[in-house]
CSV table of C-alpha atoms in Angstrom, one decimal:
chain,number,residue,atom,x,y,z
A,9,UNK,CA,0.1,0.2,0.3
A,10,UNK,CA,1.1,3.4,-0.7
A,11,UNK,CA,0.3,6.2,1.7
A,12,UNK,CA,0.8,10.2,0.7
A,13,UNK,CA,1.2,12.7,3.3
A,14,UNK,CA,0.0,16.1,2.1
A,15,UNK,CA,1.1,18.6,4.9
A,16,UNK,CA,3.6,21.5,5.2
A,17,UNK,CA,4.7,20.9,8.7
A,18,UNK,CA,8.3,19.0,8.2
A,19,UNK,CA,8.5,17.7,11.6
A,20,UNK,CA,4.9,16.2,11.6
A,21,UNK,CA,5.2,14.7,8.0
A,22,UNK,CA,8.8,13.2,8.6
A,23,UNK,CA,7.5,11.7,11.7
A,24,UNK,CA,4.6,10.3,10.2
A,25,UNK,CA,6.8,9.0,7.2
A,26,UNK,CA,9.1,7.3,9.7
A,27,UNK,CA,6.2,5.5,11.8
A,28,UNK,CA,4.4,4.1,8.7
A,29,UNK,CA,7.4,3.0,6.7
A,30,UNK,CA,8.3,1.0,9.7
A,31,UNK,CA,4.9,-0.8,9.1
A,32,UNK,CA,5.6,-1.3,5.5
A,33,UNK,CA,4.0,1.3,3.8
A,34,UNK,CA,5.6,3.2,0.8
A,35,UNK,CA,5.2,6.8,1.8
A,36,UNK,CA,5.3,9.9,-0.3
A,37,UNK,CA,5.4,13.4,1.1
A,38,UNK,CA,3.6,16.6,-0.6
A,39,UNK,CA,4.1,20.0,1.2
A,40,UNK,CA,1.9,21.8,-1.4
A,41,UNK,CA,-1.2,21.2,-3.4
A,42,UNK,CA,0.7,21.6,-6.6
A,43,UNK,CA,3.0,18.6,-5.7
A,44,UNK,CA,0.1,16.4,-5.2
A,45,UNK,CA,-1.4,17.4,-8.3
A,46,UNK,CA,1.7,16.6,-10.3
A,47,UNK,CA,2.3,13.1,-8.9
A,48,UNK,CA,-1.4,12.4,-9.4
A,49,UNK,CA,-0.7,12.8,-13.0
A,50,UNK,CA,1.8,9.7,-12.7
A,51,UNK,CA,0.0,7.4,-10.5
A,52,UNK,CA,-2.9,7.1,-8.0
A,53,UNK,CA,-2.4,6.7,-4.3
A,54,UNK,CA,-4.1,4.0,-2.0
A,55,UNK,CA,-4.5,6.2,0.8
A,56,UNK,CA,-4.0,10.1,1.4
A,57,UNK,CA,-3.6,12.1,4.8
A,58,UNK,CA,-4.6,15.5,3.5
A,59,UNK,CA,-4.1,18.9,5.5
A,60,UNK,CA,-6.5,21.3,5.3
A,61,UNK,CA,-4.7,24.4,5.2
A,62,UNK,CA,-1.7,24.3,2.7
A,63,UNK,CA,0.5,27.0,1.5
A,64,UNK,CA,-1.5,27.3,-2.0
A,65,UNK,CA,-5.1,26.2,-1.1
A,66,UNK,CA,-7.6,24.1,1.2
A,67,UNK,CA,-7.6,20.5,1.3
A,68,UNK,CA,-11.2,20.5,1.2
A,69,UNK,CA,-11.3,22.3,-1.8
A,70,UNK,CA,-8.8,19.9,-3.6
A,71,UNK,CA,-10.7,16.8,-2.4
A,72,UNK,CA,-13.2,16.4,-5.3
A,73,UNK,CA,-10.6,16.8,-8.2
A,74,UNK,CA,-8.3,14.5,-6.1
A,75,UNK,CA,-11.1,11.7,-6.2
A,76,UNK,CA,-11.9,12.2,-9.8
A,77,UNK,CA,-8.3,11.6,-10.5
A,78,UNK,CA,-8.2,8.7,-8.0
A,79,UNK,CA,-11.6,7.5,-7.1
A,80,UNK,CA,-11.0,4.5,-5.0
A,81,UNK,CA,-8.4,6.5,-2.9
A,82,UNK,CA,-9.2,6.7,0.7
A,83,UNK,CA,-8.6,10.5,2.1
A,84,UNK,CA,-8.5,11.2,5.5
A,85,UNK,CA,-8.5,15.1,5.9
A,86,UNK,CA,-6.5,16.7,8.9
A,87,UNK,CA,-7.5,19.8,10.4
A,88,UNK,CA,-6.9,21.9,13.5
A,89,UNK,CA,-10.2,23.7,12.8
A,90,UNK,CA,-12.7,20.9,13.6
A,91,UNK,CA,-15.7,22.8,13.0
A,92,UNK,CA,-18.8,20.5,12.4
A,93,UNK,CA,-19.8,22.2,9.2
A,94,UNK,CA,-16.5,21.7,7.5
A,95,UNK,CA,-16.2,17.8,8.7
A,96,UNK,CA,-19.7,16.9,7.3
A,97,UNK,CA,-18.7,18.7,4.0
A,98,UNK,CA,-15.6,16.7,3.9
A,99,UNK,CA,-17.8,13.4,4.5
A,100,UNK,CA,-20.2,14.4,1.6
A,101,UNK,CA,-17.5,15.2,-0.9
A,102,UNK,CA,-15.9,11.9,-0.6
A,103,UNK,CA,-13.6,11.8,2.6
A,104,UNK,CA,-12.9,8.5,4.0
A,105,UNK,CA,-12.8,10.2,7.7
A,106,UNK,CA,-11.1,13.3,9.5
A,107,UNK,CA,-8.5,13.9,12.3
A,108,UNK,CA,-8.3,16.7,14.6
A,109,UNK,CA,-4.9,18.1,15.2
A,110,UNK,CA,-3.1,17.6,17.3
A,111,UNK,CA,-3.8,13.8,17.3
A,112,UNK,CA,-1.6,10.9,18.6
A,113,UNK,CA,0.4,8.4,16.7
A,114,UNK,CA,-1.8,5.6,17.7
A,115,UNK,CA,-4.9,7.4,16.6
A,116,UNK,CA,-3.8,7.9,13.1
A,117,UNK,CA,-2.4,4.5,12.9
A,118,UNK,CA,-6.1,3.2,13.9
A,119,UNK,CA,-7.5,5.7,11.2
A,120,UNK,CA,-5.2,4.6,8.3
A,121,UNK,CA,-5.5,0.9,9.2
A,122,UNK,CA,-9.4,1.3,9.2
A,123,UNK,CA,-9.0,3.0,5.7
A,124,UNK,CA,-6.6,0.4,4.4
A,125,UNK,CA,-8.9,-2.3,5.5
A,126,UNK,CA,-11.8,-0.6,3.5
A,127,UNK,CA,-9.9,-0.6,0.2
A,128,UNK,CA,-8.9,-4.2,0.7
A,129,UNK,CA,-12.4,-5.2,1.1
A,130,UNK,CA,-13.2,-3.0,-2.1
A,131,UNK,CA,-10.6,-4.8,-4.2
A,132,UNK,CA,-11.4,-8.2,-3.0
A,133,UNK,CA,-14.9,-7.8,-4.2
A,134,UNK,CA,-13.8,-6.3,-7.4
A,135,UNK,CA,-11.6,-9.3,-8.0
A,136,UNK,CA,-14.2,-11.7,-7.5
A,137,UNK,CA,-16.3,-10.0,-9.9
A,138,UNK,CA,-13.6,-10.5,-12.4
A,139,UNK,CA,-13.6,-14.2,-11.8
A,140,UNK,CA,-17.1,-13.8,-13.4
A,141,UNK,CA,-17.6,-13.9,-17.3
A,142,UNK,CA,-16.7,-10.8,-19.1
A,143,UNK,CA,-20.3,-9.2,-20.2
A,144,UNK,CA,-21.2,-9.4,-23.8
A,145,UNK,CA,-20.7,-5.5,-24.1
A,146,UNK,CA,-22.6,-3.8,-26.6
A,147,UNK,CA,-26.3,-2.5,-28.0
A,148,UNK,CA,-26.0,-2.6,-31.6
A,149,UNK,CA,-28.8,-4.3,-33.4
A,150,UNK,CA,-26.2,-6.8,-34.7
A,151,UNK,CA,-25.8,-8.2,-31.4
A,152,UNK,CA,-29.2,-8.4,-30.1
A,153,UNK,CA,-30.4,-11.9,-31.7
A,154,UNK,CA,-27.5,-13.4,-29.8
A,155,UNK,CA,-28.2,-11.7,-26.4
A,156,UNK,CA,-32.0,-12.8,-26.9
A,157,UNK,CA,-31.0,-16.2,-27.2
A,158,UNK,CA,-28.9,-16.4,-24.3
A,159,UNK,CA,-31.7,-15.0,-22.5
A,160,UNK,CA,-33.8,-17.6,-23.1
A,161,UNK,CA,-31.4,-20.6,-22.3
A,162,UNK,CA,-31.6,-19.7,-18.7
A,163,UNK,CA,-31.3,-23.2,-16.7
A,164,UNK,CA,-31.4,-25.5,-19.8
A,165,UNK,CA,-29.1,-28.5,-19.5
A,166,UNK,CA,-27.6,-31.0,-22.1
A,167,UNK,CA,-27.5,-28.3,-24.9
A,168,UNK,CA,-25.4,-28.9,-28.0
A,169,UNK,CA,-24.5,-25.4,-29.5
A,170,UNK,CA,-22.4,-24.2,-32.4
A,171,UNK,CA,-20.8,-20.9,-32.4
A,172,UNK,CA,-19.4,-19.3,-35.5
A,173,UNK,CA,-17.6,-16.2,-35.6
A,174,UNK,CA,-14.4,-14.9,-37.1
A,175,UNK,CA,-11.2,-15.1,-35.1
A,176,UNK,CA,-11.0,-12.7,-31.8
A,177,UNK,CA,-15.0,-12.1,-32.0
A,178,UNK,CA,-15.7,-13.6,-28.5
A,179,UNK,CA,-16.7,-16.8,-28.8
A,180,UNK,CA,-15.2,-18.0,-25.6
A,181,UNK,CA,-17.1,-15.0,-24.0
A,182,UNK,CA,-20.2,-16.2,-25.1
A,183,UNK,CA,-19.5,-19.7,-24.3
A,184,UNK,CA,-18.9,-18.7,-20.6
A,185,UNK,CA,-21.8,-16.7,-20.5
A,186,UNK,CA,-23.8,-19.6,-21.6
A,187,UNK,CA,-22.4,-21.5,-18.8
A,188,UNK,CA,-23.3,-19.0,-16.7
A,189,UNK,CA,-26.8,-18.5,-17.4
A,190,UNK,CA,-27.6,-22.3,-17.7
A,191,UNK,CA,-26.2,-22.5,-13.9
A,192,UNK,CA,-25.6,-26.2,-13.9
A,193,UNK,CA,-23.1,-25.9,-11.1
A,194,UNK,CA,-20.2,-27.9,-12.7
A,195,UNK,CA,-17.0,-26.2,-14.2
A,196,UNK,CA,-16.3,-24.5,-17.5
A,197,UNK,CA,-14.0,-26.7,-19.4
A,198,UNK,CA,-12.3,-25.4,-22.6
A,199,UNK,CA,-10.5,-27.3,-25.0
A,200,UNK,CA,-8.9,-26.1,-28.3
A,201,UNK,CA,-9.1,-29.2,-30.8
A,202,UNK,CA,-6.3,-27.7,-32.9
A,203,UNK,CA,-3.8,-27.4,-30.1
A,204,UNK,CA,-3.8,-31.2,-28.9
A,205,UNK,CA,-2.1,-34.0,-30.9
A,206,UNK,CA,-4.4,-36.5,-32.6
A,207,UNK,CA,-2.6,-39.2,-30.5
A,208,UNK,CA,-3.5,-37.8,-27.1
A,209,UNK,CA,-6.8,-36.0,-28.0
A,210,UNK,CA,-8.9,-39.0,-27.0
A,211,UNK,CA,-7.3,-39.7,-23.7
A,212,UNK,CA,-7.7,-35.9,-23.3
A,213,UNK,CA,-11.3,-35.8,-23.8
A,214,UNK,CA,-12.6,-39.1,-22.5
A,215,UNK,CA,-9.9,-40.2,-20.1
A,216,UNK,CA,-8.1,-43.5,-19.7
A,217,UNK,CA,-7.2,-46.2,-17.3
A,218,UNK,CA,-3.7,-47.5,-16.0
A,219,UNK,CA,-2.4,-49.5,-18.7
A,220,UNK,CA,-4.4,-48.5,-21.6
A,221,UNK,CA,-1.4,-47.5,-23.7
A,222,UNK,CA,2.3,-47.0,-23.2
A,223,UNK,CA,2.9,-44.4,-20.7
A,224,UNK,CA,-0.6,-44.3,-19.3
A,225,UNK,CA,0.8,-45.2,-15.6
A,226,UNK,CA,-2.4,-44.3,-13.8
A,227,UNK,CA,-6.1,-43.5,-14.2
A,228,UNK,CA,-6.9,-40.2,-15.5
A,229,UNK,CA,-10.2,-38.4,-15.7
A,230,UNK,CA,-11.3,-37.0,-19.1
A,231,UNK,CA,-12.3,-33.3,-19.7
A,232,UNK,CA,-16.0,-34.6,-20.6
A,233,UNK,CA,-16.0,-36.3,-17.1
A,234,UNK,CA,-14.5,-33.1,-15.5
A,235,UNK,CA,-17.2,-30.8,-17.2
A,236,UNK,CA,-20.1,-33.0,-15.8
A,237,UNK,CA,-23.3,-30.7,-14.6
A,238,UNK,CA,-21.0,-27.7,-16.4
A,239,UNK,CA,-20.1,-26.9,-19.9
A,240,UNK,CA,-17.6,-28.4,-22.1
A,241,UNK,CA,-16.2,-25.8,-24.8
A,242,UNK,CA,-14.8,-27.4,-27.7
A,243,UNK,CA,-12.9,-24.6,-29.8
A,244,UNK,CA,-11.9,-25.0,-33.4
A,245,UNK,CA,-14.1,-28.1,-33.8
A,246,UNK,CA,-13.3,-27.9,-37.4
A,247,UNK,CA,-10.0,-29.2,-36.7
A,248,UNK,CA,-11.3,-32.6,-34.8
A,249,UNK,CA,-9.6,-35.5,-36.4
A,250,UNK,CA,-12.2,-37.8,-38.4
A,251,UNK,CA,-11.1,-40.8,-36.2
A,252,UNK,CA,-12.8,-38.9,-33.1
A,253,UNK,CA,-15.8,-37.5,-34.8
A,254,UNK,CA,-17.7,-40.5,-34.7
A,255,UNK,CA,-16.9,-41.1,-30.7
A,256,UNK,CA,-18.0,-37.4,-30.4
A,257,UNK,CA,-21.2,-38.0,-31.9
A,258,UNK,CA,-22.1,-40.9,-30.3
A,259,UNK,CA,-21.2,-39.3,-26.8
A,260,UNK,CA,-23.5,-36.4,-28.0
A,261,UNK,CA,-26.2,-38.8,-28.6
A,262,UNK,CA,-26.2,-40.9,-25.5
A,263,UNK,CA,-24.3,-38.5,-23.1
A,264,UNK,CA,-22.3,-41.5,-22.1
A,265,UNK,CA,-18.5,-42.1,-21.8
A,266,UNK,CA,-16.0,-45.2,-21.6
A,267,UNK,CA,-12.6,-44.4,-21.0
A,268,UNK,CA,-9.6,-45.6,-23.1
A,269,UNK,CA,-8.8,-49.2,-21.5
A,270,UNK,CA,-12.0,-48.9,-19.2
A,271,UNK,CA,-14.9,-51.7,-19.3
A,272,UNK,CA,-17.9,-49.6,-17.9
A,273,UNK,CA,-19.6,-46.7,-19.2
A,274,UNK,CA,-20.6,-43.7,-17.1
A,275,UNK,CA,-23.5,-41.2,-17.9
A,276,UNK,CA,-23.1,-37.4,-17.5
A,277,UNK,CA,-24.9,-34.5,-17.7
A,278,UNK,CA,-23.6,-31.1,-19.5
A,279,UNK,CA,-23.6,-28.6,-22.1
A,280,UNK,CA,-21.4,-28.8,-25.0
A,281,UNK,CA,-20.6,-25.6,-26.8
A,282,UNK,CA,-18.6,-26.0,-30.2
A,283,UNK,CA,-16.9,-23.2,-31.9
A,284,UNK,CA,-15.4,-22.4,-35.4
A,285,UNK,CA,-14.2,-19.6,-37.6
A,286,UNK,CA,-14.6,-21.8,-40.8
A,287,UNK,CA,-17.4,-23.0,-42.8
A,288,UNK,CA,-18.4,-26.3,-41.8
A,289,UNK,CA,-20.8,-26.7,-44.3
A,290,UNK,CA,-17.9,-26.7,-46.8
A,291,UNK,CA,-15.9,-29.0,-44.6
A,292,UNK,CA,-18.8,-31.4,-44.9
A,293,UNK,CA,-19.0,-31.0,-48.8
A,294,UNK,CA,-15.3,-31.6,-48.9
A,295,UNK,CA,-15.8,-34.8,-46.7
A,296,UNK,CA,-13.4,-33.6,-44.1
A,297,UNK,CA,-16.4,-33.3,-41.3
A,298,UNK,CA,-19.2,-35.6,-40.9
A,299,UNK,CA,-22.5,-34.6,-41.8
A,300,UNK,CA,-24.5,-36.3,-38.9
A,301,UNK,CA,-22.1,-34.4,-36.4
A,302,UNK,CA,-22.5,-31.1,-38.1
A,303,UNK,CA,-26.1,-31.3,-37.5
A,304,UNK,CA,-25.8,-33.0,-34.1
A,305,UNK,CA,-23.9,-29.8,-32.7
A,306,UNK,CA,-26.0,-27.4,-34.7
A,307,UNK,CA,-29.0,-28.3,-32.4
A,308,UNK,CA,-28.7,-24.2,-31.6
A,309,UNK,CA,-26.5,-22.5,-34.2
A,310,UNK,CA,-25.3,-19.0,-33.1
A,311,UNK,CA,-23.5,-16.5,-35.0
A,312,UNK,CA,-21.1,-13.9,-33.5
A,313,UNK,CA,-21.0,-10.9,-35.6
A,314,UNK,CA,-17.6,-9.4,-36.2
A,315,UNK,CA,-16.5,-5.9,-34.6
A,316,UNK,CA,-16.7,-3.8,-37.8
A,317,UNK,CA,-20.6,-4.9,-38.3
A,318,UNK,CA,-21.5,-3.9,-34.7
A,319,UNK,CA,-21.3,0.2,-35.2
A,320,UNK,CA,-20.7,1.9,-31.9
A,321,UNK,CA,-20.2,-1.1,-30.0
A,322,UNK,CA,-16.6,-0.6,-30.5
A,323,UNK,CA,-16.8,2.6,-28.3
A,324,UNK,CA,-18.7,0.9,-25.8
A,325,UNK,CA,-16.3,-2.1,-25.6
A,326,UNK,CA,-13.1,0.3,-25.7
A,327,UNK,CA,-14.5,1.9,-22.8
A,328,UNK,CA,-15.1,-1.2,-20.9
A,329,UNK,CA,-11.6,-2.3,-21.5
A,330,UNK,CA,-10.0,1.0,-20.7
A,331,UNK,CA,-11.7,0.9,-17.2
A,332,UNK,CA,-10.8,-2.8,-16.9
A,333,UNK,CA,-7.1,-2.5,-17.5
A,334,UNK,CA,-6.9,0.7,-15.4
A,335,UNK,CA,-8.5,-1.0,-12.5
A,336,UNK,CA,-5.8,-4.0,-13.2
A,337,UNK,CA,-2.9,-1.8,-13.7
A,338,UNK,CA,-3.7,0.7,-10.7
A,339,UNK,CA,-4.0,3.6,-13.4
A,340,UNK,CA,-6.6,6.4,-14.0
A,341,UNK,CA,-8.9,5.4,-16.7
A,342,UNK,CA,-8.6,7.2,-20.0
A,343,UNK,CA,-11.3,8.2,-22.4
A,344,UNK,CA,-11.4,8.4,-26.3
A,345,UNK,CA,-10.8,11.7,-28.0
A,346,UNK,CA,-13.3,12.6,-30.4
A,347,UNK,CA,-11.0,11.7,-33.3
A,348,UNK,CA,-10.0,8.7,-31.8
A,349,UNK,CA,-13.9,7.5,-31.6
A,350,UNK,CA,-14.2,8.7,-35.4
A,351,UNK,CA,-11.3,6.3,-36.3
A,352,UNK,CA,-12.4,3.4,-34.2
A,353,UNK,CA,-15.7,3.7,-36.3
A,354,UNK,CA,-14.1,3.8,-39.5
A,355,UNK,CA,-11.4,1.1,-38.9
A,356,UNK,CA,-12.2,-2.5,-39.9
A,357,UNK,CA,-11.0,-4.4,-37.0
A,358,UNK,CA,-9.3,-7.4,-38.7
A,359,UNK,CA,-8.5,-8.9,-35.1
A,360,UNK,CA,-12.2,-8.1,-33.9
A,361,UNK,CA,-12.6,-7.6,-30.2
A,362,UNK,CA,-9.4,-9.3,-29.5
A,363,UNK,CA,-7.5,-6.5,-31.3
A,364,UNK,CA,-9.1,-4.0,-29.6
A,365,UNK,CA,-8.5,-5.6,-26.2
A,366,UNK,CA,-4.9,-5.7,-26.7
A,367,UNK,CA,-4.6,-2.4,-27.9
A,368,UNK,CA,-6.8,-0.8,-25.0
A,369,UNK,CA,-4.3,-2.5,-22.6
A,370,UNK,CA,-1.4,-1.3,-24.5
A,371,UNK,CA,-2.6,2.2,-24.2
A,372,UNK,CA,-3.3,2.0,-20.6
A,373,UNK,CA,0.3,1.1,-20.1
A,374,UNK,CA,2.1,3.2,-22.5
A,375,UNK,CA,0.0,6.5,-23.2
A,376,UNK,CA,1.3,9.5,-21.6
A,377,UNK,CA,-0.4,9.2,-17.8
A,378,UNK,CA,-0.8,13.1,-17.5
A,379,UNK,CA,-3.1,13.2,-20.4
A,380,UNK,CA,-6.8,11.7,-19.6
A,381,UNK,CA,-7.6,11.4,-23.3
A,382,UNK,CA,-6.5,8.7,-25.6
A,383,UNK,CA,-5.1,10.7,-29.0
A,384,UNK,CA,-4.5,9.7,-32.4
A,385,UNK,CA,-0.5,10.4,-31.5
A,386,UNK,CA,-1.1,7.2,-29.2
A,387,UNK,CA,-2.2,4.8,-31.6
A,388,UNK,CA,-0.1,2.5,-33.6
A,389,UNK,CA,1.1,3.4,-37.2
A,390,UNK,CA,-0.1,0.2,-38.8
A,391,UNK,CA,-3.5,0.9,-37.6
A,392,UNK,CA,-3.8,4.0,-39.6
A,393,UNK,CA,-2.5,2.4,-42.7
A,394,UNK,CA,-5.7,0.1,-42.7
A,395,UNK,CA,-8.2,2.5,-42.9
A,396,UNK,CA,-10.4,2.4,-45.6
A,397,UNK,CA,-9.2,3.9,-49.1
A,398,UNK,CA,-10.1,7.6,-49.6
A,399,UNK,CA,-12.6,8.2,-51.9
A,400,UNK,CA,-11.4,9.0,-55.6
A,401,UNK,CA,-11.4,12.6,-56.7
A,402,UNK,CA,-13.7,13.9,-59.0
A,403,UNK,CA,-12.7,13.8,-62.7
A,404,UNK,CA,-10.6,16.9,-63.7
A,405,UNK,CA,-9.4,17.5,-60.1
A,406,UNK,CA,-6.1,19.0,-60.1
A,407,UNK,CA,-6.0,20.2,-56.3
A,408,UNK,CA,-3.5,19.6,-53.8
A,409,UNK,CA,-4.0,16.6,-51.6
A,410,UNK,CA,-5.3,18.5,-48.5
A,411,UNK,CA,-7.7,20.8,-50.6
A,412,UNK,CA,-8.9,17.6,-52.5
A,413,UNK,CA,-9.7,15.8,-49.3
A,414,UNK,CA,-11.6,18.7,-47.7
A,415,UNK,CA,-13.6,18.7,-50.9
A,416,UNK,CA,-14.2,15.1,-50.8
A,417,UNK,CA,-15.2,15.4,-47.2
A,418,UNK,CA,-17.8,18.2,-48.0
A,419,UNK,CA,-19.3,16.1,-50.7
A,420,UNK,CA,-19.8,13.3,-48.3
A,421,UNK,CA,-21.4,15.4,-45.5
A,422,UNK,CA,-23.9,16.9,-48.2
A,423,UNK,CA,-24.6,13.4,-49.6
A,424,UNK,CA,-25.3,11.9,-46.2
A,425,UNK,CA,-27.6,15.0,-45.3
A,426,UNK,CA,-29.4,14.6,-48.3
A,427,UNK,CA,-29.9,10.8,-47.9
A,428,UNK,CA,-31.1,11.4,-44.4
A,429,UNK,CA,-33.5,14.1,-45.4
A,430,UNK,CA,-31.1,16.5,-43.3
A,431,UNK,CA,-31.8,14.9,-40.1
A,432,UNK,CA,-28.2,15.1,-38.6
A,433,UNK,CA,-28.5,12.3,-36.2
A,434,UNK,CA,-29.6,9.8,-39.3
A,435,UNK,CA,-26.6,11.3,-41.2
A,436,UNK,CA,-24.0,10.6,-38.6
A,437,UNK,CA,-25.3,7.1,-38.5
A,438,UNK,CA,-24.9,6.8,-42.2
A,439,UNK,CA,-21.3,8.1,-42.1
A,440,UNK,CA,-20.6,5.7,-39.0
A,441,UNK,CA,-19.4,8.7,-37.0
A,442,UNK,CA,-20.9,10.3,-33.8
A,443,UNK,CA,-23.2,13.2,-34.1
A,444,UNK,CA,-20.7,15.4,-32.3
A,445,UNK,CA,-18.2,14.4,-35.0
A,446,UNK,CA,-20.7,15.6,-37.6
A,447,UNK,CA,-21.5,18.7,-36.2
A,448,UNK,CA,-17.8,19.5,-35.9
A,449,UNK,CA,-17.3,18.8,-39.5
A,450,UNK,CA,-20.3,20.6,-40.7
A,451,UNK,CA,-19.1,23.7,-38.8
A,452,UNK,CA,-15.5,23.6,-40.4
A,453,UNK,CA,-17.5,23.4,-43.9
A,454,UNK,CA,-19.8,26.1,-42.9
A,455,UNK,CA,-23.0,23.6,-43.4
A,456,UNK,CA,-24.1,24.0,-39.8
């Protein structure tokens, strides 16, 4: 835990620093509010002892901006002027508690310990929440059928589902959400069918008994049995070897399994979610995937739309990931600038949600911590190079490139407004940009 002491009395500050460092705290001293603001641009403190009267201002007046920059921080206001109205105002503005000067070392130790315990409990609760499946963030029409289907499967068991989606679109997220809503009580057990050698895959799925093959020195439970009363997630099902497709089909028909080398069968109850990014119908036509297995795993086929088809979901997801990684890394959450929002809406996202998630973690780690916004300069060059091509210039145009781009942008705005019947909200939707961004562009071209 790091503790910041914001006080201009050197003897008091040094005495507290020595006492709390002896207890294992990382202590930073600030004698002015200006120092506090500068350090807040770099990191967020866990605990702050904040004096009310400082050379460049009042601690209580600084409290709201401090908590905006570091919302989880526990702030204890120190004051020699313990008037009731001041104390009530401090608590209402978010102070954890207050100390009347002069105070004993034991009193401040108890207060800091109480604040520390409060913060620990908050973080434990947040960590428990993180163990739950990631939410299916987004409100676009493209995502609505998937969300509605998941809501109708509450409490259902022994389902066979096939998830189709491009790489990185969130197939495992959907599988984990299905596991959560069906609520069987068992485990969520994932397996990438392309990552296990064919010679080991049958044992991995069905388990084996001692002596079933060379090297089988003991009994081993298979992943199917491990997922009993839960969910088995088979990713890249199109890579399942033909030798195992028949055995999987029989299991899906009967929900019974026999381990390698075993003599008896066991019945289990679980949901089986298969996922693929390839066209299994084509694989069936080629003869590399069994038609009967394809129909069996497709009892409930679900399609996950690629990120480029989900409109403003990309902005919702970016905000979600920025908050998630800020909490994980102990940073202050950033927000997207309007220019970055426009770029995100135009970018094709070939890596889908996985690409966006990785980018948001990268920005949380590397972007300027003193700037609350993600700006174009923070984005990787290769991202700018994958934007859609500019529209071709009108015939006969020999203007310099900047003027040509301005003319093209003006023409696009006019065409969108005409198509939308001069409705600006609809025009922004046609262009795939925010209404705010549309208004800025209209003003720039004297069209507002």
